[in-house]
Amino acid sequence: MYQIREYRDADYTAVRMIYSTGFREHVGTVYLQALKQPWAQALLCGAFLLIQVFFGSFLTCIMGVGGVLLIIRMSVQYFFEQGIQLGLNEDLSDIRSSYMQTGSKSSFWVAEEKGSIVGTVGILPCVEEPGAWELKRISVKREFRGRGLAKALCKTALDFVARHNVRRVVLFTSMVQTDAHKLYNTIGFKKEEEFVWPSLPGRLIKFMVFKYSHGTGDVMSF
Ligand SMILES: CC(C)(COP(=O)(O)OP(=O)(O)OC[C@H]1O[C@@H](n2cnc3c(N)ncnc32)[C@H](O)[C@@H]1OP(=O)(O)O)[C@@H](O)C(=O)NCCC(=O)NCCS
């Protein structure tokens, strides 16, 4: 049986690991999203035709297309790692000072089972929307999923801010985190905005970011 408790400094490495692993597991889906883009298909067809014209060998064409697929895969992987590093270097670089300043309305929790950290969540004032709080770093180790851990973690965070009279909580997720969308709908969040991730890779892949919101008055309903 798991227990949910506040973050302690000894959890630092485990929390960062759960975040990185949970983020990284979506790389395959983003790669497929990249391959759906017209520029990727044009690149693959172009490589095939060019090699066919210059070398006239079907096997070389297949190898060339394989090479292009590999380059796209490695580029997606590279941008993913950049995204992970961003999180690790932002709030997760010093979890205590990001989330747990005395008297603040922010906090960070972990789910612990048999002495191991198996899930995480944090909540803090939203930079993009002053006056709202943002739920962040929701992640559960794969082998502990489907048992209500994420739901319990989110409820802990929402109850906490509701006690501090926070009335609006938001979160940002992406088009590929489909399990998370189900979780957010279950606990009363509503999608209110979607936009392309404002960056060159985001525009190239048409990588959509979703903003969800929750009135903490609804917190008792799940
Ligand atoms: C999203 C995530 C945190 C869910 O964790 P979890 O502990 O399995 O979630 P829970 O067991 O608490 O499920 C809560 C609800 O979400 C839904 N849900 C979660 N995963 C689901 C899945 N794979 N299929 C269907 N529904 C799912 C269920 O409907 C469940 O509601 P219910 O209890 O009313 O049936 C987990 O999949 C994860 O860590 N993913 C990788 C990291 C990530 O993408 N984080 C989100 C960042 S925005």
Tab-separated table of C-alpha atoms and ligand atoms in Angstrom:
chain	number	residue	atom	x	y	z
A	1	MET	CA	0.000	0.000	0.000
A	2	TYR	CA	1.281	3.445	-0.852
A	3	GLN	CA	1.362	6.573	1.272
A	4	ILE	CA	1.399	10.170	0.083
A	5	ARG	CA	3.672	12.526	1.971
A	6	GLU	CA	5.485	15.804	1.513
A	7	TYR	CA	8.779	15.833	-0.338
A	8	ARG	CA	12.006	15.372	1.651
A	9	ASP	CA	15.507	16.218	0.455
A	10	ALA	CA	16.411	12.517	0.354
A	11	ASP	CA	13.787	12.075	-2.429
A	12	TYR	CA	15.619	14.443	-4.806
A	13	THR	CA	17.229	11.898	-7.149
A	14	ALA	CA	14.167	9.628	-7.267
A	15	VAL	CA	11.843	12.545	-8.093
A	16	ARG	CA	14.060	13.740	-10.939
A	17	MET	CA	14.323	10.175	-12.248
A	18	ILE	CA	10.521	9.618	-12.230
A	19	TYR	CA	10.009	12.909	-14.054
A	20	SER	CA	12.639	12.132	-16.731
A	21	THR	CA	11.435	8.571	-17.312
A	22	GLY	CA	7.764	9.610	-17.542
A	23	PHE	CA	8.595	12.375	-20.016
A	24	ARG	CA	10.907	10.222	-22.127
A	25	GLU	CA	8.318	7.485	-22.693
A	26	HIS	CA	6.429	9.731	-25.129
A	27	VAL	CA	9.322	10.094	-27.558
A	28	GLY	CA	8.010	7.339	-29.887
A	29	THR	CA	4.602	9.027	-30.230
A	30	VAL	CA	6.216	12.375	-31.021
A	31	TYR	CA	8.389	10.658	-33.640
A	32	LEU	CA	5.236	9.293	-35.330
A	33	GLN	CA	3.712	12.777	-35.182
A	34	ALA	CA	6.828	14.120	-36.948
A	35	LEU	CA	6.517	11.465	-39.665
A	36	LYS	CA	2.924	12.552	-40.356
A	37	GLN	CA	4.088	16.022	-41.397
A	38	PRO	CA	4.167	16.814	-45.139
A	39	TRP	CA	7.824	17.965	-44.952
A	40	ALA	CA	8.874	14.594	-43.484
A	41	GLN	CA	7.005	12.673	-46.170
A	42	ALA	CA	8.466	14.925	-48.880
A	43	LEU	CA	11.945	14.342	-47.443
A	44	LEU	CA	11.476	10.562	-47.446
A	45	CYS	CA	10.062	10.489	-51.002
A	46	GLY	CA	12.756	12.930	-52.175
A	47	ALA	CA	15.538	10.782	-50.690
A	48	PHE	CA	14.047	7.671	-52.302
A	49	LEU	CA	13.750	9.272	-55.759
A	50	LEU	CA	17.166	10.967	-55.681
A	51	ILE	CA	18.950	7.767	-54.718
A	52	GLN	CA	16.957	5.849	-57.338
A	53	VAL	CA	17.991	8.368	-60.033
A	54	PHE	CA	21.676	8.484	-59.036
A	55	PHE	CA	22.304	4.892	-57.979
A	56	GLY	CA	19.442	2.943	-59.550
A	57	SER	CA	19.482	0.412	-56.740
A	58	PHE	CA	16.372	-0.413	-54.719
A	59	LEU	CA	18.472	-1.612	-51.784
A	60	THR	CA	20.401	1.695	-51.661
A	61	CYS	CA	17.061	3.568	-51.775
A	62	ILE	CA	15.815	1.608	-48.764
A	63	MET	CA	19.055	2.329	-46.915
A	64	GLY	CA	18.779	6.048	-47.788
A	65	VAL	CA	15.177	6.224	-46.538
A	66	GLY	CA	16.289	4.345	-43.403
A	67	GLY	CA	18.993	6.975	-42.906
A	68	VAL	CA	16.453	9.829	-43.170
A	69	LEU	CA	14.152	8.034	-40.701
A	70	LEU	CA	17.081	7.679	-38.313
A	71	ILE	CA	17.984	11.370	-38.588
A	72	ILE	CA	14.360	12.401	-37.858
A	73	ARG	CA	14.282	9.992	-34.902
A	74	MET	CA	17.551	11.355	-33.503
A	75	SER	CA	16.358	14.956	-33.916
A	76	VAL	CA	13.132	14.205	-32.022
A	77	GLN	CA	15.176	12.427	-29.337
A	78	TYR	CA	17.498	15.451	-29.093
A	79	PHE	CA	14.638	17.935	-28.631
A	80	PHE	CA	13.056	15.639	-26.050
A	81	GLU	CA	16.248	15.553	-24.040
A	82	GLN	CA	16.388	19.363	-24.237
A	83	GLY	CA	12.819	19.503	-22.874
A	84	ILE	CA	13.718	17.139	-20.027
A	85	GLN	CA	16.794	19.196	-19.156
A	86	LEU	CA	14.642	22.330	-19.078
A	87	GLY	CA	12.436	20.802	-16.361
A	88	LEU	CA	15.423	19.440	-14.443
A	89	ASN	CA	17.121	22.839	-14.532
A	90	GLU	CA	13.980	24.811	-13.609
A	91	ASP	CA	11.809	23.936	-10.595
A	92	LEU	CA	13.331	20.454	-10.197
A	93	SER	CA	16.873	21.764	-9.795
A	94	ASP	CA	16.057	22.848	-6.226
A	95	ILE	CA	12.706	21.317	-5.314
A	96	ARG	CA	12.734	22.639	-1.760
A	97	SER	CA	13.205	26.268	-2.723
A	98	SER	CA	10.874	26.028	-5.755
A	99	TYR	CA	7.968	24.478	-3.874
A	100	MET	CA	8.467	24.436	-0.132
A	101	GLN	CA	9.288	27.904	1.129
A	102	THR	CA	7.864	28.469	4.614
A	103	GLY	CA	4.496	30.206	4.457
A	104	SER	CA	4.081	29.751	0.705
A	105	LYS	CA	0.982	28.211	-0.879
A	106	SER	CA	3.152	25.789	-2.871
A	107	SER	CA	4.218	22.269	-2.082
A	108	PHE	CA	5.514	19.010	-3.523
A	109	TRP	CA	4.375	15.487	-2.638
A	110	VAL	CA	5.543	12.005	-3.374
A	111	ALA	CA	3.809	8.626	-3.285
A	112	GLU	CA	5.935	6.106	-1.431
A	113	GLU	CA	5.532	2.356	-1.430
A	114	LYS	CA	7.767	-0.045	0.511
A	115	GLY	CA	10.379	2.682	0.968
A	116	SER	CA	10.550	3.659	-2.741
A	117	ILE	CA	9.273	6.818	-4.376
A	118	VAL	CA	6.779	5.790	-7.065
A	119	GLY	CA	4.908	8.995	-7.940
A	120	THR	CA	5.179	12.776	-7.747
A	121	VAL	CA	3.193	16.015	-7.978
A	122	GLY	CA	3.877	19.661	-7.220
A	123	ILE	CA	1.830	22.843	-7.162
A	124	LEU	CA	3.020	26.445	-7.285
A	125	PRO	CA	1.948	29.869	-8.586
A	126	CYS	CA	1.582	29.835	-12.361
A	127	VAL	CA	4.129	32.029	-14.138
A	128	GLU	CA	2.025	32.283	-17.315
A	129	GLU	CA	-1.179	33.233	-15.466
A	130	PRO	CA	-0.711	35.376	-12.369
A	131	GLY	CA	-3.342	34.596	-9.740
A	132	ALA	CA	-3.673	30.939	-10.756
A	133	TRP	CA	-1.761	27.971	-9.361
A	134	GLU	CA	-0.168	25.348	-11.585
A	135	LEU	CA	-0.123	21.598	-11.058
A	136	LYS	CA	3.201	20.202	-12.267
A	137	ARG	CA	5.398	17.118	-12.448
A	138	ILE	CA	2.599	14.559	-12.257
A	139	SER	CA	4.204	11.236	-12.899
A	140	VAL	CA	3.827	7.675	-11.651
A	141	LYS	CA	6.273	4.841	-12.241
A	142	ARG	CA	4.901	2.566	-14.932
A	143	GLU	CA	4.541	-0.566	-12.765
A	144	PHE	CA	2.432	1.374	-10.203
A	145	ARG	CA	-0.067	2.864	-12.660
A	146	GLY	CA	-3.810	2.253	-12.823
A	147	ARG	CA	-4.138	2.053	-9.020
A	148	GLY	CA	-5.289	5.602	-8.384
A	149	LEU	CA	-1.897	7.009	-7.316
A	150	ALA	CA	-1.969	9.970	-9.686
A	151	LYS	CA	-5.551	10.723	-8.721
A	152	ALA	CA	-4.629	10.646	-5.016
A	153	LEU	CA	-1.552	12.830	-5.590
A	154	CYS	CA	-3.572	15.419	-7.532
A	155	LYS	CA	-6.318	15.387	-4.915
A	156	THR	CA	-3.713	16.040	-2.201
A	157	ALA	CA	-2.403	19.056	-4.118
A	158	LEU	CA	-5.885	20.406	-4.946
A	159	ASP	CA	-7.087	19.979	-1.343
A	160	PHE	CA	-3.967	21.800	-0.146
A	161	VAL	CA	-4.497	24.889	-2.310
A	162	ALA	CA	-8.261	24.879	-1.664
A	163	ARG	CA	-7.429	25.181	2.067
A	164	HIS	CA	-5.336	28.220	1.150
A	165	ASN	CA	-8.262	29.788	-0.735
A	166	VAL	CA	-6.762	29.279	-4.178
A	167	ARG	CA	-9.699	29.291	-6.567
A	168	ARG	CA	-8.089	28.466	-9.892
A	169	VAL	CA	-5.602	25.745	-10.785
A	170	VAL	CA	-4.235	25.209	-14.287
A	171	LEU	CA	-1.873	22.741	-15.878
A	172	PHE	CA	-0.147	22.312	-19.192
A	173	THR	CA	0.066	19.004	-20.971
A	174	SER	CA	0.676	17.938	-24.541
A	175	MET	CA	-1.128	16.094	-27.306
A	176	VAL	CA	0.830	12.877	-26.656
A	177	GLN	CA	0.098	12.513	-22.923
A	178	THR	CA	-3.228	10.776	-23.485
A	179	ASP	CA	-3.319	8.846	-20.180
A	180	ALA	CA	-2.882	12.163	-18.399
A	181	HIS	CA	-5.851	13.673	-20.304
A	182	LYS	CA	-8.080	10.894	-18.951
A	183	LEU	CA	-6.784	11.545	-15.454
A	184	TYR	CA	-7.427	15.291	-15.722
A	185	ASN	CA	-10.973	14.780	-17.001
A	186	THR	CA	-11.656	12.333	-14.164
A	187	ILE	CA	-10.591	14.826	-11.492
A	188	GLY	CA	-12.606	17.714	-12.864
A	189	PHE	CA	-10.179	19.615	-15.078
A	190	LYS	CA	-11.471	21.019	-18.353
A	191	LYS	CA	-9.405	21.704	-21.445
A	192	GLU	CA	-9.690	25.431	-22.137
A	193	GLU	CA	-6.975	26.195	-24.676
A	194	GLU	CA	-4.694	24.505	-27.159
A	195	PHE	CA	-1.785	25.980	-29.055
A	196	VAL	CA	1.278	24.911	-30.982
A	197	TRP	CA	4.356	24.669	-28.738
A	198	PRO	CA	5.977	28.061	-29.488
A	199	SER	CA	9.335	26.911	-30.843
A	200	LEU	CA	10.828	25.804	-34.155
A	201	PRO	CA	10.542	22.054	-33.412
A	202	GLY	CA	7.017	22.674	-32.083
A	203	ARG	CA	5.955	24.340	-35.328
A	204	LEU	CA	7.690	21.713	-37.479
A	205	ILE	CA	5.972	18.818	-35.735
A	206	LYS	CA	2.690	20.709	-35.068
A	207	PHE	CA	3.159	19.725	-31.457
A	208	MET	CA	0.077	20.878	-29.548
A	209	VAL	CA	0.129	21.994	-25.930
A	210	PHE	CA	-3.150	21.850	-23.973
A	211	LYS	CA	-4.034	24.091	-21.062
A	212	TYR	CA	-6.481	22.622	-18.541
A	213	SER	CA	-8.149	24.445	-15.676
A	214	HIS	CA	-9.925	23.523	-12.462
A	215	GLY	CA	-11.902	25.556	-9.957
A	216	THR	CA	-10.773	24.217	-6.563
A	217	GLY	CA	-14.343	24.547	-5.324
A	218	ASP	CA	-14.949	21.336	-7.356
A	219	VAL	CA	-12.296	19.442	-5.449
A	220	MET	CA	-14.613	17.429	-3.238
A	221	SER	CA	-16.464	15.993	-6.217
A	222	PHE	CA	-13.969	13.238	-7.059
B	1	LIG	C1	-0.764	10.061	-16.364
B	1	LIG	C2	-0.289	9.213	-15.195
B	1	LIG	C3	0.322	10.143	-14.142
B	1	LIG	C4	-1.504	8.480	-14.598
B	1	LIG	O1	-1.072	7.786	-13.422
B	1	LIG	P1	-1.930	6.610	-12.756
B	1	LIG	O2	-1.457	6.450	-11.352
B	1	LIG	O3	-1.921	5.420	-13.608
B	1	LIG	O4	-3.401	7.240	-12.772
B	1	LIG	P2	-4.605	6.748	-11.851
B	1	LIG	O5	-4.493	5.283	-11.586
B	1	LIG	O6	-4.693	7.649	-10.663
B	1	LIG	O7	-5.847	6.984	-12.784
B	1	LIG	C5	-6.653	8.107	-12.625
B	1	LIG	C6	-7.707	8.155	-13.725
B	1	LIG	O8	-7.090	8.382	-14.972
B	1	LIG	C7	-7.589	7.478	-15.965
B	1	LIG	N1	-6.458	6.784	-16.552
B	1	LIG	C8	-5.154	6.895	-16.194
B	1	LIG	N2	-4.397	6.118	-16.992
B	1	LIG	C9	-5.236	5.532	-17.871
B	1	LIG	C10	-5.069	4.618	-18.961
B	1	LIG	N3	-3.869	4.154	-19.296
B	1	LIG	N4	-6.157	4.211	-19.645
B	1	LIG	C11	-7.385	4.657	-19.302
B	1	LIG	N5	-7.607	5.520	-18.295
B	1	LIG	C12	-6.552	5.952	-17.589
B	1	LIG	C13	-8.522	6.528	-15.307
B	1	LIG	O9	-9.774	6.841	-15.858
B	1	LIG	C14	-8.497	6.865	-13.852
B	1	LIG	O10	-9.780	7.220	-13.434
B	1	LIG	P3	-10.727	6.141	-12.671
B	1	LIG	O11	-9.999	5.802	-11.406
B	1	LIG	O12	-11.959	6.921	-12.456
B	1	LIG	O13	-10.863	4.975	-13.591
B	1	LIG	C15	0.750	8.141	-15.654
B	1	LIG	O14	0.238	7.470	-16.768
B	1	LIG	C16	2.125	8.718	-15.973
B	1	LIG	O15	2.959	8.887	-15.089
B	1	LIG	N6	2.408	8.977	-17.276
B	1	LIG	C17	3.744	9.469	-17.699
B	1	LIG	C18	4.043	10.871	-17.245
B	1	LIG	C19	3.036	11.846	-17.797
B	1	LIG	O16	2.670	11.803	-18.955
B	1	LIG	N7	2.604	12.772	-16.918
B	1	LIG	C20	1.656	13.794	-17.276
B	1	LIG	C21	2.364	15.079	-17.419
B	1	LIG	S1	1.298	16.332	-18.076
